[in-house]
mmCIF file of C-alpha atoms and ligand atoms in Angstrom:
data_model
loop_
_atom_site.group_PDB
_atom_site.id
_atom_site.type_symbol
_atom_site.label_atom_id
_atom_site.label_comp_id
_atom_site.label_asym_id
_atom_site.label_seq_id
_atom_site.Cartn_x
_atom_site.Cartn_y
_atom_site.Cartn_z
ATOM 1 C CA UNK A 1 10.210 -41.375 61.996
ATOM 2 C CA UNK A 2 7.120 -43.284 60.799
ATOM 3 C CA UNK A 3 6.259 -46.944 60.536
ATOM 4 C CA UNK A 4 4.053 -48.520 57.919
ATOM 5 C CA UNK A 5 2.680 -51.928 58.947
ATOM 6 C CA UNK A 6 0.264 -54.619 57.896
ATOM 7 C CA UNK A 7 -0.434 -58.285 58.498
ATOM 8 C CA UNK A 8 0.161 -60.747 55.691
ATOM 9 C CA UNK A 9 -0.104 -64.470 55.108
ATOM 10 C CA UNK A 10 3.151 -66.193 56.148
ATOM 11 C CA UNK A 11 3.527 -67.665 52.628
ATOM 12 C CA UNK A 12 4.334 -64.144 51.300
ATOM 13 C CA UNK A 13 7.210 -63.541 53.794
ATOM 14 C CA UNK A 14 9.879 -64.049 51.137
ATOM 15 C CA UNK A 15 8.098 -61.717 48.738
ATOM 16 C CA UNK A 16 7.977 -58.938 51.336
ATOM 17 C CA UNK A 17 11.625 -59.507 52.285
ATOM 18 C CA UNK A 18 12.603 -59.294 48.626
ATOM 19 C CA UNK A 19 10.503 -56.187 47.959
ATOM 20 C CA UNK A 20 12.111 -54.336 50.845
ATOM 21 C CA UNK A 21 15.598 -55.806 50.491
ATOM 22 C CA UNK A 22 18.202 -53.081 50.805
ATOM 23 C CA UNK A 23 15.895 -51.052 53.065
ATOM 24 C CA UNK A 24 17.257 -51.378 56.586
ATOM 25 C CA UNK A 25 13.922 -50.318 58.034
ATOM 26 C CA UNK A 26 12.108 -53.514 57.010
ATOM 27 C CA UNK A 27 11.029 -55.886 59.781
ATOM 28 C CA UNK A 28 9.079 -59.105 59.284
ATOM 29 C CA UNK A 29 7.792 -60.607 62.528
ATOM 30 C CA UNK A 30 6.531 -64.176 62.791
ATOM 31 C CA UNK A 31 3.570 -64.336 65.135
ATOM 32 C CA UNK A 32 3.823 -67.605 67.116
ATOM 33 C CA UNK A 33 0.931 -70.001 66.522
ATOM 34 C CA UNK A 34 -0.476 -67.944 63.614
ATOM 35 C CA UNK A 35 -0.266 -68.262 59.854
ATOM 36 C CA UNK A 36 0.252 -64.519 59.500
ATOM 37 C CA UNK A 37 3.360 -62.356 59.768
ATOM 38 C CA UNK A 38 3.584 -58.646 60.625
ATOM 39 C CA UNK A 39 5.404 -56.623 57.981
ATOM 40 C CA UNK A 40 6.757 -53.225 59.026
ATOM 41 C CA UNK A 41 8.770 -50.583 57.231
ATOM 42 C CA UNK A 42 10.377 -47.842 59.305
ATOM 43 C CA UNK A 43 10.752 -44.671 57.223
ATOM 44 C CA UNK A 44 12.457 -41.384 57.999
ATOM 45 C CA UNK A 45 9.959 -39.483 55.821
ATOM 46 C CA UNK A 46 6.195 -39.780 56.361
ATOM 47 C CA UNK A 47 5.821 -39.397 52.574
ATOM 48 C CA UNK A 48 7.675 -42.680 52.033
ATOM 49 C CA UNK A 49 5.463 -44.558 54.516
ATOM 50 C CA UNK A 50 2.323 -43.133 52.877
ATOM 51 C CA UNK A 51 3.522 -44.180 49.420
ATOM 52 C CA UNK A 52 3.922 -47.749 50.676
ATOM 53 C CA UNK A 53 0.464 -47.570 52.288
ATOM 54 C CA UNK A 54 -1.115 -46.365 49.024
ATOM 55 C CA UNK A 55 0.380 -49.348 47.282
ATOM 56 C CA UNK A 56 -0.089 -52.117 49.815
ATOM 57 C CA UNK A 57 -2.762 -50.905 52.273
ATOM 58 C CA UNK A 58 -1.981 -51.258 55.979
ATOM 59 C CA UNK A 59 -1.492 -48.405 58.442
ATOM 60 C CA UNK A 60 1.040 -45.631 59.067
ATOM 61 C CA UNK A 61 1.857 -44.233 62.507
ATOM 62 C CA UNK A 62 4.580 -42.049 63.992
ATOM 63 C CA UNK A 63 7.240 -43.784 66.112
ATOM 64 C CA UNK A 64 9.193 -42.132 68.885
ATOM 65 C CA UNK A 65 12.045 -43.974 70.598
ATOM 66 C CA UNK A 66 14.529 -45.863 68.444
ATOM 67 C CA UNK A 67 18.108 -45.674 67.263
ATOM 68 C CA UNK A 68 17.345 -44.237 63.835
ATOM 69 C CA UNK A 69 21.020 -43.982 62.911
ATOM 70 C CA UNK A 70 21.082 -47.786 62.736
ATOM 71 C CA UNK A 71 18.473 -47.656 59.968
ATOM 72 C CA UNK A 72 20.676 -46.032 57.337
ATOM 73 C CA UNK A 73 20.476 -47.683 53.956
ATOM 74 C CA UNK A 74 23.120 -50.315 53.265
ATOM 75 C CA UNK A 75 23.285 -51.955 49.896
ATOM 76 C CA UNK A 76 23.249 -55.753 49.691
ATOM 77 C CA UNK A 77 26.306 -57.375 48.037
ATOM 78 C CA UNK A 78 26.224 -57.861 44.256
ATOM 79 C CA UNK A 79 24.984 -61.122 42.750
ATOM 80 C CA UNK A 80 27.412 -62.837 40.415
ATOM 81 C CA UNK A 81 25.878 -64.999 37.669
ATOM 82 C CA UNK A 82 28.451 -67.390 36.233
ATOM 83 C CA UNK A 83 31.073 -65.543 34.193
ATOM 84 C CA UNK A 84 28.462 -63.522 32.386
ATOM 85 C CA UNK A 85 26.588 -61.096 34.643
ATOM 86 C CA UNK A 86 26.821 -59.182 37.895
ATOM 87 C CA UNK A 87 23.647 -57.686 39.361
ATOM 88 C CA UNK A 88 24.312 -54.772 41.701
ATOM 89 C CA UNK A 89 21.990 -52.717 43.887
ATOM 90 C CA UNK A 90 24.205 -49.688 43.280
ATOM 91 C CA UNK A 91 22.991 -46.888 41.021
ATOM 92 C CA UNK A 92 26.027 -44.681 41.561
ATOM 93 C CA UNK A 93 28.072 -44.395 38.331
ATOM 94 C CA UNK A 94 31.442 -44.516 40.117
ATOM 95 C CA UNK A 95 30.493 -47.699 42.034
ATOM 96 C CA UNK A 96 29.213 -49.349 38.863
ATOM 97 C CA UNK A 97 32.404 -48.383 36.990
ATOM 98 C CA UNK A 98 34.510 -49.886 39.804
ATOM 99 C CA UNK A 99 32.490 -53.129 39.613
ATOM 100 C CA UNK A 100 32.943 -53.239 35.828
ATOM 101 C CA UNK A 101 36.688 -52.761 36.232
ATOM 102 C CA UNK A 102 36.915 -55.549 38.817
ATOM 103 C CA UNK A 103 34.729 -57.878 36.678
ATOM 104 C CA UNK A 104 35.917 -57.311 33.100
ATOM 105 C CA UNK A 105 34.187 -60.466 31.725
ATOM 106 C CA UNK A 106 30.809 -59.741 33.282
ATOM 107 C CA UNK A 107 28.105 -57.326 32.178
ATOM 108 C CA UNK A 108 27.009 -55.164 35.103
ATOM 109 C CA UNK A 109 23.274 -54.763 35.698
ATOM 110 C CA UNK A 110 22.075 -52.086 38.126
ATOM 111 C CA UNK A 111 18.858 -52.887 40.036
ATOM 112 C CA UNK A 112 18.486 -50.561 43.038
ATOM 113 C CA UNK A 113 16.051 -51.906 45.670
ATOM 114 C CA UNK A 114 12.691 -50.313 44.866
ATOM 115 C CA UNK A 115 9.812 -52.356 46.194
ATOM 116 C CA UNK A 116 9.633 -54.637 43.166
ATOM 117 C CA UNK A 117 10.673 -58.288 43.352
ATOM 118 C CA UNK A 118 13.886 -59.153 41.531
ATOM 119 C CA UNK A 119 17.132 -57.786 42.942
ATOM 120 C CA UNK A 120 18.842 -61.047 41.986
ATOM 121 C CA UNK A 121 19.340 -62.149 45.596
ATOM 122 C CA UNK A 122 16.311 -64.384 45.923
ATOM 123 C CA UNK A 123 16.989 -68.085 45.214
ATOM 124 C CA UNK A 124 14.342 -68.140 42.473
ATOM 125 C CA UNK A 125 15.736 -65.133 40.561
ATOM 126 C CA UNK A 126 19.336 -66.324 40.966
ATOM 127 C CA UNK A 127 18.488 -69.792 39.604
ATOM 128 C CA UNK A 128 16.579 -68.430 36.600
ATOM 129 C CA UNK A 129 19.430 -66.014 35.856
ATOM 130 C CA UNK A 130 21.878 -68.931 35.746
ATOM 131 C CA UNK A 131 19.614 -70.953 33.450
ATOM 132 C CA UNK A 132 19.185 -67.868 31.249
ATOM 133 C CA UNK A 133 22.976 -67.561 30.891
ATOM 134 C CA UNK A 134 23.133 -71.278 29.957
ATOM 135 C CA UNK A 135 20.309 -70.808 27.445
ATOM 136 C CA UNK A 136 22.070 -67.853 25.821
ATOM 137 C CA UNK A 137 25.262 -69.930 25.478
ATOM 138 C CA UNK A 138 23.289 -72.750 23.824
ATOM 139 C CA UNK A 139 22.162 -70.263 21.128
ATOM 140 C CA UNK A 140 25.810 -69.898 20.035
ATOM 141 C CA UNK A 141 25.390 -66.319 18.793
ATOM 142 C CA UNK A 142 22.007 -66.923 17.094
ATOM 143 C CA UNK A 143 19.380 -64.247 17.847
ATOM 144 C CA UNK A 144 16.657 -65.272 20.300
ATOM 145 C CA UNK A 145 13.490 -63.916 21.888
ATOM 146 C CA UNK A 146 12.282 -63.927 25.497
ATOM 147 C CA UNK A 147 8.925 -63.580 27.199
ATOM 148 C CA UNK A 148 9.245 -62.732 30.916
ATOM 149 C CA UNK A 149 5.982 -63.416 32.745
ATOM 150 C CA UNK A 150 5.853 -61.647 36.147
ATOM 151 C CA UNK A 151 8.788 -59.388 35.354
ATOM 152 C CA UNK A 152 8.960 -57.608 38.760
ATOM 153 C CA UNK A 153 12.027 -55.343 38.640
ATOM 154 C CA UNK A 154 12.618 -56.408 35.009
ATOM 155 C CA UNK A 155 15.890 -58.112 35.986
ATOM 156 C CA UNK A 156 15.375 -61.194 33.769
ATOM 157 C CA UNK A 157 14.306 -59.130 30.752
ATOM 158 C CA UNK A 158 17.333 -56.844 31.183
ATOM 159 C CA UNK A 159 19.646 -59.845 31.645
ATOM 160 C CA UNK A 160 18.271 -61.371 28.415
ATOM 161 C CA UNK A 161 18.983 -58.121 26.541
ATOM 162 C CA UNK A 162 22.565 -58.180 27.832
ATOM 163 C CA UNK A 163 22.904 -61.863 26.890
ATOM 164 C CA UNK A 164 21.984 -61.260 23.236
ATOM 165 C CA UNK A 165 18.194 -61.585 23.066
ATOM 166 C CA UNK A 166 16.663 -59.296 20.438
ATOM 167 C CA UNK A 167 12.962 -59.108 21.089
ATOM 168 C CA UNK A 168 12.016 -59.181 24.750
ATOM 169 C CA UNK A 169 8.577 -58.837 26.301
ATOM 170 C CA UNK A 170 7.889 -58.579 30.027
ATOM 171 C CA UNK A 171 4.648 -58.112 31.928
ATOM 172 C CA UNK A 172 3.472 -57.803 35.511
ATOM 173 C CA UNK A 173 0.059 -57.166 36.990
ATOM 174 C CA UNK A 174 1.531 -54.844 39.637
ATOM 175 C CA UNK A 175 1.612 -51.288 38.204
ATOM 176 C CA UNK A 176 4.425 -50.288 40.576
ATOM 177 C CA UNK A 177 6.564 -53.210 39.384
ATOM 178 C CA UNK A 178 5.929 -52.106 35.790
ATOM 179 C CA UNK A 179 7.098 -48.562 36.601
ATOM 180 C CA UNK A 180 10.213 -49.918 38.350
ATOM 181 C CA UNK A 181 10.952 -52.323 35.473
ATOM 182 C CA UNK A 182 10.654 -49.518 32.901
ATOM 183 C CA UNK A 183 13.077 -47.368 34.928
ATOM 184 C CA UNK A 184 15.506 -50.257 35.214
ATOM 185 C CA UNK A 185 15.341 -50.971 31.468
ATOM 186 C CA UNK A 186 16.211 -47.325 30.815
ATOM 187 C CA UNK A 187 18.877 -47.196 33.547
ATOM 188 C CA UNK A 188 20.626 -50.260 32.067
ATOM 189 C CA UNK A 189 20.141 -49.151 28.440
ATOM 190 C CA UNK A 190 18.627 -52.555 27.681
ATOM 191 C CA UNK A 191 17.592 -52.465 24.037
ATOM 192 C CA UNK A 192 14.647 -54.341 22.522
ATOM 193 C CA UNK A 193 12.728 -54.690 25.804
ATOM 194 C CA UNK A 194 8.968 -54.005 25.954
ATOM 195 C CA UNK A 195 7.286 -54.000 29.358
ATOM 196 C CA UNK A 196 3.561 -53.716 30.011
ATOM 197 C CA UNK A 197 1.009 -54.111 32.765
ATOM 198 C CA UNK A 198 -0.879 -57.370 32.265
ATOM 199 C CA UNK A 199 -2.257 -60.244 34.285
ATOM 200 C CA UNK A 200 -0.722 -63.449 32.974
ATOM 201 C CA UNK A 201 -3.996 -65.263 33.541
ATOM 202 C CA UNK A 202 -5.943 -62.879 31.254
ATOM 203 C CA UNK A 203 -3.168 -61.930 28.874
ATOM 204 C CA UNK A 204 -3.369 -63.085 25.251
ATOM 205 C CA UNK A 205 -0.483 -63.264 22.801
ATOM 206 C CA UNK A 206 -0.144 -64.538 19.280
ATOM 207 C CA UNK A 207 3.653 -64.225 19.370
ATOM 208 C CA UNK A 208 5.909 -67.210 20.054
ATOM 209 C CA UNK A 209 9.207 -67.056 21.904
ATOM 210 C CA UNK A 210 12.445 -69.050 21.970
ATOM 211 C CA UNK A 211 12.498 -68.782 25.754
ATOM 212 C CA UNK A 212 9.759 -68.109 28.301
ATOM 213 C CA UNK A 213 10.768 -67.188 31.863
ATOM 214 C CA UNK A 214 7.999 -67.450 34.448
ATOM 215 C CA UNK A 215 9.124 -66.807 38.006
ATOM 216 C CA UNK A 216 5.584 -66.777 39.340
ATOM 217 C CA UNK A 217 3.908 -68.819 42.043
ATOM 218 C CA UNK A 218 2.714 -72.436 41.785
ATOM 219 C CA UNK A 219 -0.986 -71.608 41.539
ATOM 220 C CA UNK A 220 -0.412 -69.031 38.780
ATOM 221 C CA UNK A 221 1.907 -71.409 36.910
ATOM 222 C CA UNK A 222 -0.568 -74.289 37.138
ATOM 223 C CA UNK A 223 -3.283 -72.098 35.610
ATOM 224 C CA UNK A 224 -0.928 -70.553 33.028
ATOM 225 C CA UNK A 225 0.884 -73.691 31.756
ATOM 226 C CA UNK A 226 -1.383 -74.279 28.697
ATOM 227 C CA UNK A 227 -0.853 -70.618 27.708
ATOM 228 C CA UNK A 228 2.903 -70.859 28.313
ATOM 229 C CA UNK A 229 3.113 -73.905 26.015
ATOM 230 C CA UNK A 230 1.160 -72.028 23.294
ATOM 231 C CA UNK A 231 3.613 -69.086 23.284
ATOM 232 C CA UNK A 232 6.722 -71.303 23.069
ATOM 233 C CA UNK A 233 8.306 -71.758 19.646
ATOM 234 C CA UNK A 234 8.807 -75.355 18.493
ATOM 235 C CA UNK A 235 11.850 -76.571 20.426
ATOM 236 C CA UNK A 236 11.553 -73.556 22.752
ATOM 237 C CA UNK A 237 12.587 -73.514 26.386
ATOM 238 C CA UNK A 238 10.685 -72.537 29.512
ATOM 239 C CA UNK A 239 12.286 -71.555 32.821
ATOM 240 C CA UNK A 240 9.814 -71.745 35.699
ATOM 241 C CA UNK A 241 10.395 -70.767 39.305
ATOM 242 C CA UNK A 242 8.681 -69.420 42.381
ATOM 243 C CA UNK A 243 7.575 -72.972 43.183
ATOM 244 C CA UNK A 244 7.647 -74.065 46.813
ATOM 245 C CA UNK A 245 9.286 -77.472 47.276
ATOM 246 C CA UNK A 246 6.117 -78.742 48.933
ATOM 247 C CA UNK A 247 4.103 -77.804 45.801
ATOM 248 C CA UNK A 248 6.645 -78.746 43.136
ATOM 249 C CA UNK A 249 5.358 -82.264 42.326
ATOM 250 C CA UNK A 250 1.831 -80.983 41.692
ATOM 251 C CA UNK A 251 3.077 -77.912 39.818
ATOM 252 C CA UNK A 252 5.511 -79.737 37.514
ATOM 253 C CA UNK A 253 2.903 -82.462 36.867
ATOM 254 C CA UNK A 254 0.537 -79.724 35.654
ATOM 255 C CA UNK A 255 3.305 -78.487 33.333
ATOM 256 C CA UNK A 256 3.821 -82.005 31.959
ATOM 257 C CA UNK A 257 0.076 -82.405 31.438
ATOM 258 C CA UNK A 258 0.134 -79.205 29.386
ATOM 259 C CA UNK A 259 2.869 -80.721 27.147
ATOM 260 C CA UNK A 260 6.183 -79.817 28.802
ATOM 261 C CA UNK A 261 9.097 -82.079 29.617
ATOM 262 C CA UNK A 262 11.368 -80.868 32.415
ATOM 263 C CA UNK A 263 15.039 -81.813 32.050
ATOM 264 C CA UNK A 264 16.558 -79.756 34.875
ATOM 265 C CA UNK A 265 15.176 -79.268 38.365
ATOM 266 C CA UNK A 266 17.067 -77.086 40.855
ATOM 267 C CA UNK A 267 16.144 -76.934 44.539
ATOM 268 C CA UNK A 268 17.529 -74.050 46.624
ATOM 269 C CA UNK A 269 16.239 -73.952 50.171
ATOM 270 C CA UNK A 270 12.489 -74.214 49.931
ATOM 271 C CA UNK A 271 12.349 -73.042 46.284
ATOM 272 C CA UNK A 272 12.286 -75.095 43.098
ATOM 273 C CA UNK A 273 13.256 -73.881 39.624
ATOM 274 C CA UNK A 274 12.880 -76.018 36.506
ATOM 275 C CA UNK A 275 13.808 -75.923 32.826
ATOM 276 C CA UNK A 276 11.444 -77.498 30.339
ATOM 277 C CA UNK A 277 10.822 -77.982 26.630
ATOM 278 C CA UNK A 278 7.693 -78.542 24.588
ATOM 279 C CA UNK A 279 7.396 -82.315 24.582
ATOM 280 C CA UNK A 280 6.079 -82.447 20.999
ATOM 281 C CA UNK A 281 9.224 -80.681 19.802
ATOM 282 C CA UNK A 282 11.991 -82.440 21.748
ATOM 283 C CA UNK A 283 15.213 -82.550 19.679
HETATM 284 C C1 SAM B 1 8.599 -63.954 42.200
HETATM 285 S S1 SAM B 1 8.417 -62.383 41.449
HETATM 286 C C2 SAM B 1 9.544 -62.533 40.066
HETATM 287 C C3 SAM B 1 10.163 -61.236 39.628
HETATM 288 C C4 SAM B 1 11.310 -61.365 38.635
HETATM 289 N N1 SAM B 1 10.865 -61.902 37.375
HETATM 290 C C5 SAM B 1 12.419 -62.263 39.205
HETATM 291 O O1 SAM B 1 12.659 -63.339 38.631
HETATM 292 O O2 SAM B 1 13.022 -61.896 40.208
HETATM 293 C C6 SAM B 1 6.830 -62.627 40.728
HETATM 294 C C7 SAM B 1 6.291 -61.402 39.999
HETATM 295 O O3 SAM B 1 5.132 -61.825 39.285
HETATM 296 C C8 SAM B 1 4.104 -60.895 39.443
HETATM 297 N N2 SAM B 1 2.851 -61.646 39.279
HETATM 298 C C9 SAM B 1 2.312 -62.568 40.123
HETATM 299 N N3 SAM B 1 1.160 -63.047 39.602
HETATM 300 C C10 SAM B 1 0.991 -62.434 38.395
HETATM 301 C C11 SAM B 1 0.002 -62.508 37.376
HETATM 302 N N4 SAM B 1 -1.070 -63.294 37.493
HETATM 303 N N5 SAM B 1 0.152 -61.740 36.265
HETATM 304 C C12 SAM B 1 1.221 -60.913 36.137
HETATM 305 N N6 SAM B 1 2.188 -60.796 37.088
HETATM 306 C C13 SAM B 1 2.074 -61.546 38.185
HETATM 307 C C14 SAM B 1 4.329 -60.276 40.819
HETATM 308 O O4 SAM B 1 3.772 -58.980 40.886
HETATM 309 C C15 SAM B 1 5.860 -60.271 40.924
HETATM 310 O O5 SAM B 1 6.398 -59.053 40.462
#
């Protein structure tokens, strides 16, 4: 048994928890009186610990005494999104078929935990998924396009494909997330989805979208809002998340300054998600 570990700023705790969700060897320790947390991942294989180290830095060391049997992988429960979708961590065909049988009105999406954000469990992903279902219903069968900035596991892009979007673009600046998203697109046979590695803050696009999903962080959103407004079609919708409650006023103000009007604001725990439109094209 080996443990990979590193220190991280406390503000990234949720991101680490989400990345390693489904892995029973993940431990996040709050260090009293400090703004850092210790993130550890206990792995049966040294190879696994070294892969995580290559990606995220930190150290790897062997561990001796522990009840390793308790660390077996258990899948988190599926995430149900209205009557439309069910996101499961299972990849096993029989389990997915059983879920489909038990949920005949929902499309099943398989996102096994794989160190990319976006299993559907995090409050930000769950809220955007719900708003995406609502958006798809508002299209009443008309084709629509989606741009997914910070795609992570690709869950939003895949959900859009299942909800009737035709032309879907997703990007992430984390090459591992891009690899995971591409696998997930293939695994779920999500048609019309293009994923690429790109930093939202440097990325340029001349295409315009009916819907832009941006589950990023406040500072990235604040910097990216003018660009987000430029890639929205007239009357288009933006779904933003990843905003801490304590930063939401400043973040949403920056969106309004860039030309957005927010009509729905959802707070779940410490996270805020909002739906906006281009103010110059309000219906
Ligand atoms: C909160 S996760 C969202 C993942 C997924 N879209 C979801 O809703 O669950 C944010 C993602 O954005 C990516 N990201 C953060 N800043 C970025 C940037 N400047 N350019 C591209 N991707 C970025 C991260 O790597 C991460 O995968």
